[in-house]
């Protein structure tokens, strides 16, 4: 019990008038509905209201002084995000990790054609995303039956894996005399590699006419290193980013 010297105002319950059903009258009768389902007994269905059974239609909650109402966690987290974004700078800045090639794309090198002529196989280009690595490989069309694959490692060749590349198209060689087959590959990247300084290494392998040819970046292998990159988001994208979260 509270002492009479308390400064808290006296608590008064919230009074609400109960809604009651209109009285039954000859002009206003409850509609009787007969069951139309075959095999169902013919009986009258009546509508009864909670207050007719002596039950309350509403529940009144009285809060004590100093008692905080319960706020759902997802509401609190949304308010926190809004507050952080409101007091941030004009551009929202985030960081992400991605694998970056530690070599110049072979297709951008002036000696790409000569490398293909000499090695019979040459990586053209590779791109990375949070899902993995996609790349294209050119091979000289020595014979119809051929196999192109990518040998790779996540731990400096302590263990290695190999995946097959898929034929994509045939194009004329720059000299115009021979055909070049284009193969594509996709290398899934496990989540633990998306950490700063993680390394993926690979080389392209070409098997044809009982012979084997390699493109290993002149003995250095092709390497991609995980690095951190900043991302800036304009302030006007704030609401879209919140909905994305």
XYZ file of C-alpha atoms in Angstrom, residues 5 11 14 30 46 52 56 72 81 86 93-94 103 112 118 137 165 170 174 205 221 229-230 234:
24
model
C 2.650 11.420 1.553
C -4.555 5.765 -9.908
C -10.114 3.599 -17.181
C -32.158 -12.520 -35.128
C -28.261 -18.357 -33.556
C -25.228 -11.533 -23.321
C -16.561 -8.188 -20.909
C 8.365 -5.292 -29.279
C 18.625 2.265 -36.891
C 19.680 10.479 -38.820
C 29.321 4.641 -45.582
C 29.701 0.886 -45.300
C 47.045 -9.661 -61.869
C 47.042 -12.009 -75.261
C 52.216 -20.349 -77.553
C 39.074 -19.327 -71.015
C 34.719 -25.584 -67.554
C 33.445 -20.671 -81.007
C 42.505 -12.861 -84.737
C 44.205 -26.870 -67.823
C 49.404 -18.877 -60.982
C 36.339 -1.844 -49.984
C 34.317 1.146 -48.726
C 23.475 8.625 -50.892
